[in-house]
GROMACS .gro file of C-alpha atoms in nm:
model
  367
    1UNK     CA    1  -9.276  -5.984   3.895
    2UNK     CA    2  -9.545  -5.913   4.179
    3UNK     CA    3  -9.498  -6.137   4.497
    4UNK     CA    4  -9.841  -6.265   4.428
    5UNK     CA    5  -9.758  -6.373   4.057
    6UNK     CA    6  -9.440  -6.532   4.220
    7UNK     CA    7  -9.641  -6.733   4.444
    8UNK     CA    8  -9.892  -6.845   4.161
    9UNK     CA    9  -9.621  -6.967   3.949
   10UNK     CA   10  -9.434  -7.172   4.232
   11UNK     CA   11  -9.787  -7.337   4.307
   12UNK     CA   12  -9.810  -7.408   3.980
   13UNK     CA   13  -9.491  -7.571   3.929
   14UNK     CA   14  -9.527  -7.752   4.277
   15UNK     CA   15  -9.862  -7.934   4.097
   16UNK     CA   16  -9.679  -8.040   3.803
   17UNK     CA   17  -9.404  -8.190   3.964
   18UNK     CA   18  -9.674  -8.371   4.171
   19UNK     CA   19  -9.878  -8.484   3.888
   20UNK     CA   20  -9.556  -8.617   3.735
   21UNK     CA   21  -9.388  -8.773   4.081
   22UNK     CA   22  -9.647  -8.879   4.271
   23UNK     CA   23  -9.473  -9.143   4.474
   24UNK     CA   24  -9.638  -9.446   4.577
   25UNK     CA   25  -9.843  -9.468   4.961
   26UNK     CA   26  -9.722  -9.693   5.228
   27UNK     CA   27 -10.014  -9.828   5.420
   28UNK     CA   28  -9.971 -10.075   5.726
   29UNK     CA   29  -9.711 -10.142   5.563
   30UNK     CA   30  -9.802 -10.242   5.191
   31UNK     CA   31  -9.698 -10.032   4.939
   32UNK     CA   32 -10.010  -9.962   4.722
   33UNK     CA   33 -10.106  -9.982   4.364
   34UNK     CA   34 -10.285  -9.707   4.181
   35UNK     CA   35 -10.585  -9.755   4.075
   36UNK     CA   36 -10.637  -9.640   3.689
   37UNK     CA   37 -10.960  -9.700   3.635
   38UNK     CA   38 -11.089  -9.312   3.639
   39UNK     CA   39 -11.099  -9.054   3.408
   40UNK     CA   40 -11.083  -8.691   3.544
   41UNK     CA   41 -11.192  -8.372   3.352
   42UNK     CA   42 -11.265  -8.033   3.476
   43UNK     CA   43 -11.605  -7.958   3.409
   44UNK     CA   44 -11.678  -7.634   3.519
   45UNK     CA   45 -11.563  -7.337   3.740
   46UNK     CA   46 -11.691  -7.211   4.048
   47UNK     CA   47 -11.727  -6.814   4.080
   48UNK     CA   48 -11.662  -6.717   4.445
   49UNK     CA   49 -11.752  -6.359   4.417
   50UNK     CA   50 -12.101  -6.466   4.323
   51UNK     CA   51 -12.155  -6.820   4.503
   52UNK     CA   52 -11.964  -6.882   4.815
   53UNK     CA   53 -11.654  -6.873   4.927
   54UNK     CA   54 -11.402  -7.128   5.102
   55UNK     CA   55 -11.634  -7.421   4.941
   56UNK     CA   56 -11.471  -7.725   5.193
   57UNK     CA   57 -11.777  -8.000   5.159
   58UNK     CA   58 -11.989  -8.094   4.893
   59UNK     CA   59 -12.311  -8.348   4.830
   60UNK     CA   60 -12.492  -8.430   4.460
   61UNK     CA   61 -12.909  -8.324   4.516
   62UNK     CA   62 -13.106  -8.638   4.529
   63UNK     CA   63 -13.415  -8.447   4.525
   64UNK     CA   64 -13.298  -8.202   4.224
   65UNK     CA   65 -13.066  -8.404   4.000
   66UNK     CA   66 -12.763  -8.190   3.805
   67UNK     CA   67 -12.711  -7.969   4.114
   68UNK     CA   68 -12.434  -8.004   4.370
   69UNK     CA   69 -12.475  -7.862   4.726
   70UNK     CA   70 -12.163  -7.679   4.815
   71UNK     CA   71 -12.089  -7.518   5.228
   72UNK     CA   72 -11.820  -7.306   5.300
   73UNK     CA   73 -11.615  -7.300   5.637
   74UNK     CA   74 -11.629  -6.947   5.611
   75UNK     CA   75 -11.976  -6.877   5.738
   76UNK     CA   76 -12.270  -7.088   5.868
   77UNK     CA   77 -12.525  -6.893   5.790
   78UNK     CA   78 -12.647  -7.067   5.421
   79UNK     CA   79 -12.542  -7.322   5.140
   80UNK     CA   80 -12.574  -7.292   4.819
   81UNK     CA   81 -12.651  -7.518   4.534
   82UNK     CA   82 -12.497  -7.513   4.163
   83UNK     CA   83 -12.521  -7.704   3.871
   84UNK     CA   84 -12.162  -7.921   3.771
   85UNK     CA   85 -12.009  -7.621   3.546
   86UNK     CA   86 -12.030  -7.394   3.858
   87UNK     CA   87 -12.344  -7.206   3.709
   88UNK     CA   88 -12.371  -6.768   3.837
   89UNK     CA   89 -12.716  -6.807   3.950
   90UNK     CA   90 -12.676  -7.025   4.282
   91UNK     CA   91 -12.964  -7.105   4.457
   92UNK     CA   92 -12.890  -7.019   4.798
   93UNK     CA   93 -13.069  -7.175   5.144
   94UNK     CA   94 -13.060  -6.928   5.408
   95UNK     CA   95 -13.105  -7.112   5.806
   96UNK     CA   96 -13.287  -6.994   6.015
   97UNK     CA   97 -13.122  -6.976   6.286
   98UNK     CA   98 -12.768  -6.955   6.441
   99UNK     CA   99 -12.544  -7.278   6.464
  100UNK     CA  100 -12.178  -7.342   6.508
  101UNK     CA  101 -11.872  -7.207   6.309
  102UNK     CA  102 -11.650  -7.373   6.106
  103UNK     CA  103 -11.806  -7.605   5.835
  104UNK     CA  104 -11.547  -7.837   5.727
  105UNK     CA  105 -11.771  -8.085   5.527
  106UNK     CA  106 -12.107  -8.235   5.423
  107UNK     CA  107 -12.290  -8.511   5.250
  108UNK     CA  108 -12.615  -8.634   5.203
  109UNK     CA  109 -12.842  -8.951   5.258
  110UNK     CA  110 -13.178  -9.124   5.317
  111UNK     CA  111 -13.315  -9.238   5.612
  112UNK     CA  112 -13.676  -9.353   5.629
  113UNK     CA  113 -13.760  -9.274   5.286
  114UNK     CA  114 -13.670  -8.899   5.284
  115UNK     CA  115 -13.336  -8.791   5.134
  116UNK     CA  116 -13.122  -8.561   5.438
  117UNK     CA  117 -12.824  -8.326   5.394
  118UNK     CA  118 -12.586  -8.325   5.680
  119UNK     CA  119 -12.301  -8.047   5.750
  120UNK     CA  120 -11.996  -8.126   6.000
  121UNK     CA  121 -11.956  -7.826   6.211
  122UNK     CA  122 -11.672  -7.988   6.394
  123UNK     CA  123 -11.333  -7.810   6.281
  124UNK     CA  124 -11.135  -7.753   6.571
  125UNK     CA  125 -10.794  -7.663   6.447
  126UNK     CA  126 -10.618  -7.561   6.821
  127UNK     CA  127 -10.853  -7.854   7.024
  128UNK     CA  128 -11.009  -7.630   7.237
  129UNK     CA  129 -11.340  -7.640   7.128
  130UNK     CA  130 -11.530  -7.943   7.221
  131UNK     CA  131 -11.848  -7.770   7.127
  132UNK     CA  132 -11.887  -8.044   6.841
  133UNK     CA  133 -12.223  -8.129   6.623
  134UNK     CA  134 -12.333  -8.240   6.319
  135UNK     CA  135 -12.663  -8.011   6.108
  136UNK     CA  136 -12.927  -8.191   5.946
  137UNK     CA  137 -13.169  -8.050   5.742
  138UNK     CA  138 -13.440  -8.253   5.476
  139UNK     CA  139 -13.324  -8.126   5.106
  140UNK     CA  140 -13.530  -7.879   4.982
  141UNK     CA  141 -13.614  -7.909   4.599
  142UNK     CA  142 -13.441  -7.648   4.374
  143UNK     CA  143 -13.625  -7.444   4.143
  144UNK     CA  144 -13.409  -7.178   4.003
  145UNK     CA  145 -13.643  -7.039   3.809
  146UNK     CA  146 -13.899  -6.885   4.068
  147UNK     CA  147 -13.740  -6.911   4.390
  148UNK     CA  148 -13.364  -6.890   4.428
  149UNK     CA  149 -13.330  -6.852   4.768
  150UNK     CA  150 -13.519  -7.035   5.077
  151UNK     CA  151 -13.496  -7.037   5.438
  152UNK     CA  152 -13.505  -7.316   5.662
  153UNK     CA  153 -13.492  -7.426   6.020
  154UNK     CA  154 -13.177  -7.703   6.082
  155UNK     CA  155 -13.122  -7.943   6.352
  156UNK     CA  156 -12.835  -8.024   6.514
  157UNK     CA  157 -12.724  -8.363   6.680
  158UNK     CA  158 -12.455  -8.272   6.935
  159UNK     CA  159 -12.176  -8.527   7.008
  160UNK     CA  160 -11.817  -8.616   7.226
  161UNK     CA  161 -11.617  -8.848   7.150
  162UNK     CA  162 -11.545  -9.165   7.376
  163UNK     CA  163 -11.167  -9.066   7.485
  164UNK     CA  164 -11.322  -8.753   7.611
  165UNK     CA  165 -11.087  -8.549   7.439
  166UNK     CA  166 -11.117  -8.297   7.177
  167UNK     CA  167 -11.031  -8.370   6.803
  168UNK     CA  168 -11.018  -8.132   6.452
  169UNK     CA  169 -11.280  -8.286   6.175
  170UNK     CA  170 -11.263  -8.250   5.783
  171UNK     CA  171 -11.426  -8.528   5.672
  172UNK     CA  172 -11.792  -8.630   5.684
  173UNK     CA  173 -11.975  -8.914   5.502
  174UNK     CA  174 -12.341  -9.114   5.557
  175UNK     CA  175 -12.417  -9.468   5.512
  176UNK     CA  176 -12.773  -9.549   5.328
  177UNK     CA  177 -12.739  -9.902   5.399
  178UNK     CA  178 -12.693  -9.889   5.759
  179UNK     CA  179 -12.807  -9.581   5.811
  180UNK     CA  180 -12.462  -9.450   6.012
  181UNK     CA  181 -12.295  -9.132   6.004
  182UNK     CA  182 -11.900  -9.157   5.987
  183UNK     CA  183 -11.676  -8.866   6.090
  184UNK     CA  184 -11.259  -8.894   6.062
  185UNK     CA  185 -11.017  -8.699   6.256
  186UNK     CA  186 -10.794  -8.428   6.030
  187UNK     CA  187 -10.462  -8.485   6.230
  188UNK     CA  188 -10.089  -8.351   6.115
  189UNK     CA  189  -9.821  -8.623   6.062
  190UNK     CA  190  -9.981  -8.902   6.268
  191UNK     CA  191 -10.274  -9.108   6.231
  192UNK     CA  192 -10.658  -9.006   6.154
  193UNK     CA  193 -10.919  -9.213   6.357
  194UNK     CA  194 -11.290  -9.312   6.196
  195UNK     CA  195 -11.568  -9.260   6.445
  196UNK     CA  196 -11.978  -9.361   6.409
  197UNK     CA  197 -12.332  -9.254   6.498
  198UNK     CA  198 -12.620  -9.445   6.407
  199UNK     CA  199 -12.819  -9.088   6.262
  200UNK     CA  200 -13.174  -9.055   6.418
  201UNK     CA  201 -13.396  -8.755   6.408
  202UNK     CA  202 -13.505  -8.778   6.768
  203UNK     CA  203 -13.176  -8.685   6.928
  204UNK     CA  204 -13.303  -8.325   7.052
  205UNK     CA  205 -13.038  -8.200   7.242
  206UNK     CA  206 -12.886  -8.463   7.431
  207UNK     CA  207 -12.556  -8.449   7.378
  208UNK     CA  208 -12.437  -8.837   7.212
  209UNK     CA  209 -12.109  -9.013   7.220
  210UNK     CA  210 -11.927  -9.113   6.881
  211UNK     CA  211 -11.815  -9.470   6.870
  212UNK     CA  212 -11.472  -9.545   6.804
  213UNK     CA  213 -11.429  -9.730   6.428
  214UNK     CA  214 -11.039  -9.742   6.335
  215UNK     CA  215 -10.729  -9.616   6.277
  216UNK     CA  216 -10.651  -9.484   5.937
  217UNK     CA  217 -10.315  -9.572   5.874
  218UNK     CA  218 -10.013  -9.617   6.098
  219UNK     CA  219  -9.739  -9.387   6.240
  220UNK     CA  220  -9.441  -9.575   6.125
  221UNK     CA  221  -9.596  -9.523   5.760
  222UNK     CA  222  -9.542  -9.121   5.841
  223UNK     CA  223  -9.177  -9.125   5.732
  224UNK     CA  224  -8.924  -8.956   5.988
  225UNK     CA  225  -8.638  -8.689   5.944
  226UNK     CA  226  -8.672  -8.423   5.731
  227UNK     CA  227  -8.968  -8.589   5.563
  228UNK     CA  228  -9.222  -8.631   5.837
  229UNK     CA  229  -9.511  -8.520   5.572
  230UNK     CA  230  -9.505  -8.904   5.429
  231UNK     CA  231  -9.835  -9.108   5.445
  232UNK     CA  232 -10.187  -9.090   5.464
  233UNK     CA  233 -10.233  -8.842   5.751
  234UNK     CA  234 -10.431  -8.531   5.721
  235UNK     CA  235 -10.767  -8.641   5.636
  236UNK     CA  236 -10.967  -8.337   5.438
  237UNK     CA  237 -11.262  -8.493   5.294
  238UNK     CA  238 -11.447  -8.789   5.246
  239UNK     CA  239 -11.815  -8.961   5.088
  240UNK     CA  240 -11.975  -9.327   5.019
  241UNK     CA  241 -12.119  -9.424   4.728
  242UNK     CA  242 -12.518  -9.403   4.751
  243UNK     CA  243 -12.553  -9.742   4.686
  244UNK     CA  244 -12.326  -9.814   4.930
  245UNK     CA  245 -12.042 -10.011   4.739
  246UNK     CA  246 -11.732  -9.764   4.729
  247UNK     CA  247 -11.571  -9.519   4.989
  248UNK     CA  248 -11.374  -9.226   4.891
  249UNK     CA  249 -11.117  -9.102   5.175
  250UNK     CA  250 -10.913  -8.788   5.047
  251UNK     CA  251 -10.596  -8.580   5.198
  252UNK     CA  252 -10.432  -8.306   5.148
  253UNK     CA  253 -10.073  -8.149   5.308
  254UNK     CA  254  -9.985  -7.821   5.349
  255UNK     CA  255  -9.596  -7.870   5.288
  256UNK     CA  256  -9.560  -8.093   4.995
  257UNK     CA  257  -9.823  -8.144   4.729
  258UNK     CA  258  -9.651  -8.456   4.578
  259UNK     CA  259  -9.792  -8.645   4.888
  260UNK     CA  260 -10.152  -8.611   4.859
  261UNK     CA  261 -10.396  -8.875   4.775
  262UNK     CA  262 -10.717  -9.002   4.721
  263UNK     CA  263 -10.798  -9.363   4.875
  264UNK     CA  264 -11.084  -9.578   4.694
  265UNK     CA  265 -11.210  -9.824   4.952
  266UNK     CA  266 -11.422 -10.100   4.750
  267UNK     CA  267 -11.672 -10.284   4.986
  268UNK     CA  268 -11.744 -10.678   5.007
  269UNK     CA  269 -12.092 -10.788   4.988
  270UNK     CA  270 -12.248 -10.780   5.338
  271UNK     CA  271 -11.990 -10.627   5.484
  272UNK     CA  272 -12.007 -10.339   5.763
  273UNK     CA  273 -11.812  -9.999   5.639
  274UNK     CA  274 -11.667 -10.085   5.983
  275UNK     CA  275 -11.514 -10.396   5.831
  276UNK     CA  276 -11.376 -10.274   5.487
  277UNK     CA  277 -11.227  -9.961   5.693
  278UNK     CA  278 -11.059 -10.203   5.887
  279UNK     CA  279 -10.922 -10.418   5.614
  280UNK     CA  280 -10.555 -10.328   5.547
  281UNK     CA  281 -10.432 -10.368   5.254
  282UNK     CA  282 -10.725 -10.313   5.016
  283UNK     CA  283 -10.728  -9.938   4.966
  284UNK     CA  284 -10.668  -9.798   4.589
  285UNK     CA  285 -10.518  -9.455   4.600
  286UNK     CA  286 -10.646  -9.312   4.210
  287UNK     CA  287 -10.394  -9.198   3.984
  288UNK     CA  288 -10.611  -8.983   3.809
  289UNK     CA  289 -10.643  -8.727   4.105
  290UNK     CA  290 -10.384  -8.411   4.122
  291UNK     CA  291 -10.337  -8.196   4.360
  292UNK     CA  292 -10.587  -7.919   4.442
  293UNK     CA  293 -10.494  -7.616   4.645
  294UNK     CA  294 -10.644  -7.652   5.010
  295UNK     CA  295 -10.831  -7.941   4.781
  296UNK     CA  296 -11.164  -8.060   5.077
  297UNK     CA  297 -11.470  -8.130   4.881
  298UNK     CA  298 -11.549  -8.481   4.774
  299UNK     CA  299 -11.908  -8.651   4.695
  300UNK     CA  300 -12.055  -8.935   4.491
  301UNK     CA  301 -12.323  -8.860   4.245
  302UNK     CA  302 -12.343  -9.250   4.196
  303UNK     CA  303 -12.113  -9.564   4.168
  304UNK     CA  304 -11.941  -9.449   3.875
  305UNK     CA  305 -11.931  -9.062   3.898
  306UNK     CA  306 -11.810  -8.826   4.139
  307UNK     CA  307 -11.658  -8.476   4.236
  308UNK     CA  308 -11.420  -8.261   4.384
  309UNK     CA  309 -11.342  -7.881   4.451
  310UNK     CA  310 -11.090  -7.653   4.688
  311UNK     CA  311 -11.173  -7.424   4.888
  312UNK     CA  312 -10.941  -7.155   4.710
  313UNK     CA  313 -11.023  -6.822   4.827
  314UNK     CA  314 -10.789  -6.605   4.606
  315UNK     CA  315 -10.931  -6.752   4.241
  316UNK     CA  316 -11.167  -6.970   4.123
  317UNK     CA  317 -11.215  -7.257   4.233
  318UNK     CA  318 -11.212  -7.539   3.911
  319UNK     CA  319 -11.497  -7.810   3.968
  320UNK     CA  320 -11.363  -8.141   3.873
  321UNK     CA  321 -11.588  -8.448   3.725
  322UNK     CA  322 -11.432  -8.788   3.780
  323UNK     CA  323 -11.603  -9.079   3.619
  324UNK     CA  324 -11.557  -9.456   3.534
  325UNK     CA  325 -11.348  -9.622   3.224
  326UNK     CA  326 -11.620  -9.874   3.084
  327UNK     CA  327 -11.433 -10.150   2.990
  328UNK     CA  328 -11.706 -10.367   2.748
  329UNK     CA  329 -11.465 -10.642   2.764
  330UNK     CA  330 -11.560 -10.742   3.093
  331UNK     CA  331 -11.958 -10.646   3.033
  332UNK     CA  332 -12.201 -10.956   3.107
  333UNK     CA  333 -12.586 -10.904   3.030
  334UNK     CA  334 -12.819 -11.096   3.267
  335UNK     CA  335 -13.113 -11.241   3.088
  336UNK     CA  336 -13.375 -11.036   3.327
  337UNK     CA  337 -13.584 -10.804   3.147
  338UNK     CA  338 -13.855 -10.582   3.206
  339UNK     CA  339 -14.020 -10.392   2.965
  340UNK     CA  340 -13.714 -10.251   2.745
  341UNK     CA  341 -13.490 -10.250   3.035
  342UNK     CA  342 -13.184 -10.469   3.081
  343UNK     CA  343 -12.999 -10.575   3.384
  344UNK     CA  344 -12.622 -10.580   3.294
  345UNK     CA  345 -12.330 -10.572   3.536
  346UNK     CA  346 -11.997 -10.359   3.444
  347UNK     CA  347 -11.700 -10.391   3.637
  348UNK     CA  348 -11.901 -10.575   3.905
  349UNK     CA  349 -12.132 -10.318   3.881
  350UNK     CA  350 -12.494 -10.356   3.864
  351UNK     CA  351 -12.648 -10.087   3.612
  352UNK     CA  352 -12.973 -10.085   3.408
  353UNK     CA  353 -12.952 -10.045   3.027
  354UNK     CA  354 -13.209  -9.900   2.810
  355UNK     CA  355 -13.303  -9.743   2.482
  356UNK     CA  356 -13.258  -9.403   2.649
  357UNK     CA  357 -12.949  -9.529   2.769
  358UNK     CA  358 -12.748  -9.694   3.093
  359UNK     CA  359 -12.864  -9.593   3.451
  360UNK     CA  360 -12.749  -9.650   3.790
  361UNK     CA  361 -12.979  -9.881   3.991
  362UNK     CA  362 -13.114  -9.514   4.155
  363UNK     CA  363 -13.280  -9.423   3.804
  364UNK     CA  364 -12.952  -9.199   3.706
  365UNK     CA  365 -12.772  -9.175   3.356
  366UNK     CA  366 -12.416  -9.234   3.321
  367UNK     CA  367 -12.256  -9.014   3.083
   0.00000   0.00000   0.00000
């Protein structure tokens, strides 16, 4: 058998045993309890060879619905946009000019009406960089049809952080409620730290200073021995819900698949993202997530939908759709009506239900 075959095989068995044994997370010190209230299928598969390569961040068009945005910490030179099944023709956006190296994640978001994608070029594996900023560009509109690749000019807010040290980045996610950027540390075997930045488009090039939002987990939750892999650590990916309501924090480790996770954060009315990061004991890790090789790519399409890829650069990448269980038990119509449309809240979740069929409050069909 080919060395490569070998390898493929072990990998394979590796995610099987971690499907079947994933153990349960420590967190401050609460064990928690899997959340089963999300369906995962594969829905399509992306084709490297003709797309991109390396695919580490991903964010669901708000200005072109059915296509997902996809960088790749391979180059920073373009992103490209597919629909769910990972479709050959990718519209690609070409920038216009050069910025920083090593993608590691992006995510999208509104701010003063006009819907923003914004691209973490902040890896810093060794950290010895310190050269760290975050791209913004407004979304184009995709039309596939007549023009399937663009160019555009990006802007770039660049940031330190308040220790005044230097720290490696995976994950990258944008509040539309308060209109804050949130970017958490990737760090091996001890804890990840959340940072802020209000986003503004009138930065220019002054150089801004993150603010300093929490700890994600603790050390003593890391295990010790011959097991120092244990616990949340590692931080590869992360995205909040457009409407504002859930957080989605995912890992990955490069020893042991069988401790890898994704956290569902669910946020109290009127509080900060701040506050529920901060809250200890509330996180959900879902069981429905398995492992995915050098798995980094996570986004929200809305409240009850969302997505994940790898960044796989030997194969094919599968693109995974992860949606939620409707449970009509728990369903309660409200009596407000307009037109044919009815208010009705599922699982504490506000949707609107027609004779077309149910919508997020954003005008978007759940399947």
């Amino acid at each position: 058998m080919k060395k490569s075959s070998i390898v493929a095989v072990c990998m394979l068995l590796l995610c099987i045993t971690a499907c079947e044994a994933a153990p349960n997370l420590v967190y401050f010190g609460d064990t928690l309890e899997w959340n089963k209230d999300w369906i995962k299928k594969q829905c399509g598969t992306l084709d490297i060879k003709k797309n991109i390569i390396e695919v580490s961040g991903i964010a669901c068009s708000r200005v072109t619905p059915g296509y997902i945005w996809m960088q790749s910490d391979e180059t920073s030179r373009y992103i490209v946009a597919t629909d769910e099944k990972g479709a050959e023709r990718a519209i690609k956006v070409n920038f216009s000019k050069s910025i920083r190296w090593d993608w590691e994640d992006m995510c999208g978001g509104v701010y003063e009406g006009k819907d923003y994608l914004f691209i973490g070029a902040f890896g810093d594996n060794e950290e010895t960089d310190g050269n760290y900023s975050i791209v913004w560009i407004e979304e184009p509109a995709i039309d596939p049809v007549n023009t399937p690749e663009i160019t555009v000019t990006p802007n770039q807010i660049k940031y330190v952080y308040p220790d005044g040290k230097n720290h490696n980045n995976e994950a990258l996610m944008y509040d539309n409620r308060e209109q804050v950027l949130y970017i958490i540390t990737k760090v091996y075997y001890n804890v990840c730290q959340v940072f802020s930045l209000p986003f503004r488009t009138d930065y220019g090039n002054e150089v801004q200073t993150l603010e300093y939002v929490c700890d994600l987990g603790v050390k003593s939750d890391l295990g010790s021995g011959s097991k120092p892999y244990k616990g949340f650590h590692l931080v590869t990916g992360a995205d909040i819900s457009p409407d504002g309501k859930y957080i989605l924090i995912k890992n990955h480790n490069n020893i042991v698949a069988t401790y890898t996770w994704v956290l569902l954060f669910t946020r109290e009315d009127g509080e900060s993202v701040a506050e529920t990061l901060k809250r200890q004991t509330h996180p959900e890790p879902l069981r429905c997530y398995n492992y995915e090789w050098q798995g980094e790519a996570i986004c929200w399409l809305d409240s009850t939908t969302f997505y994940t890829t790898s960044d796989a650069d030997d194969g094919n990448p599968p693109i995974y759709k992860y949606t939620k269980k409707v449970n009509a038990a728990v369903e309660s119509v409200q009596t407000k009506k307009a037109d044919d449309k009815t208010l009705v809240m599922i699982d504490n979740v506000m949707y609107i239900r027609s004779k077309q069929g149910l919508f997020t409050l954003d005008g978007r069909k759940v399947q």
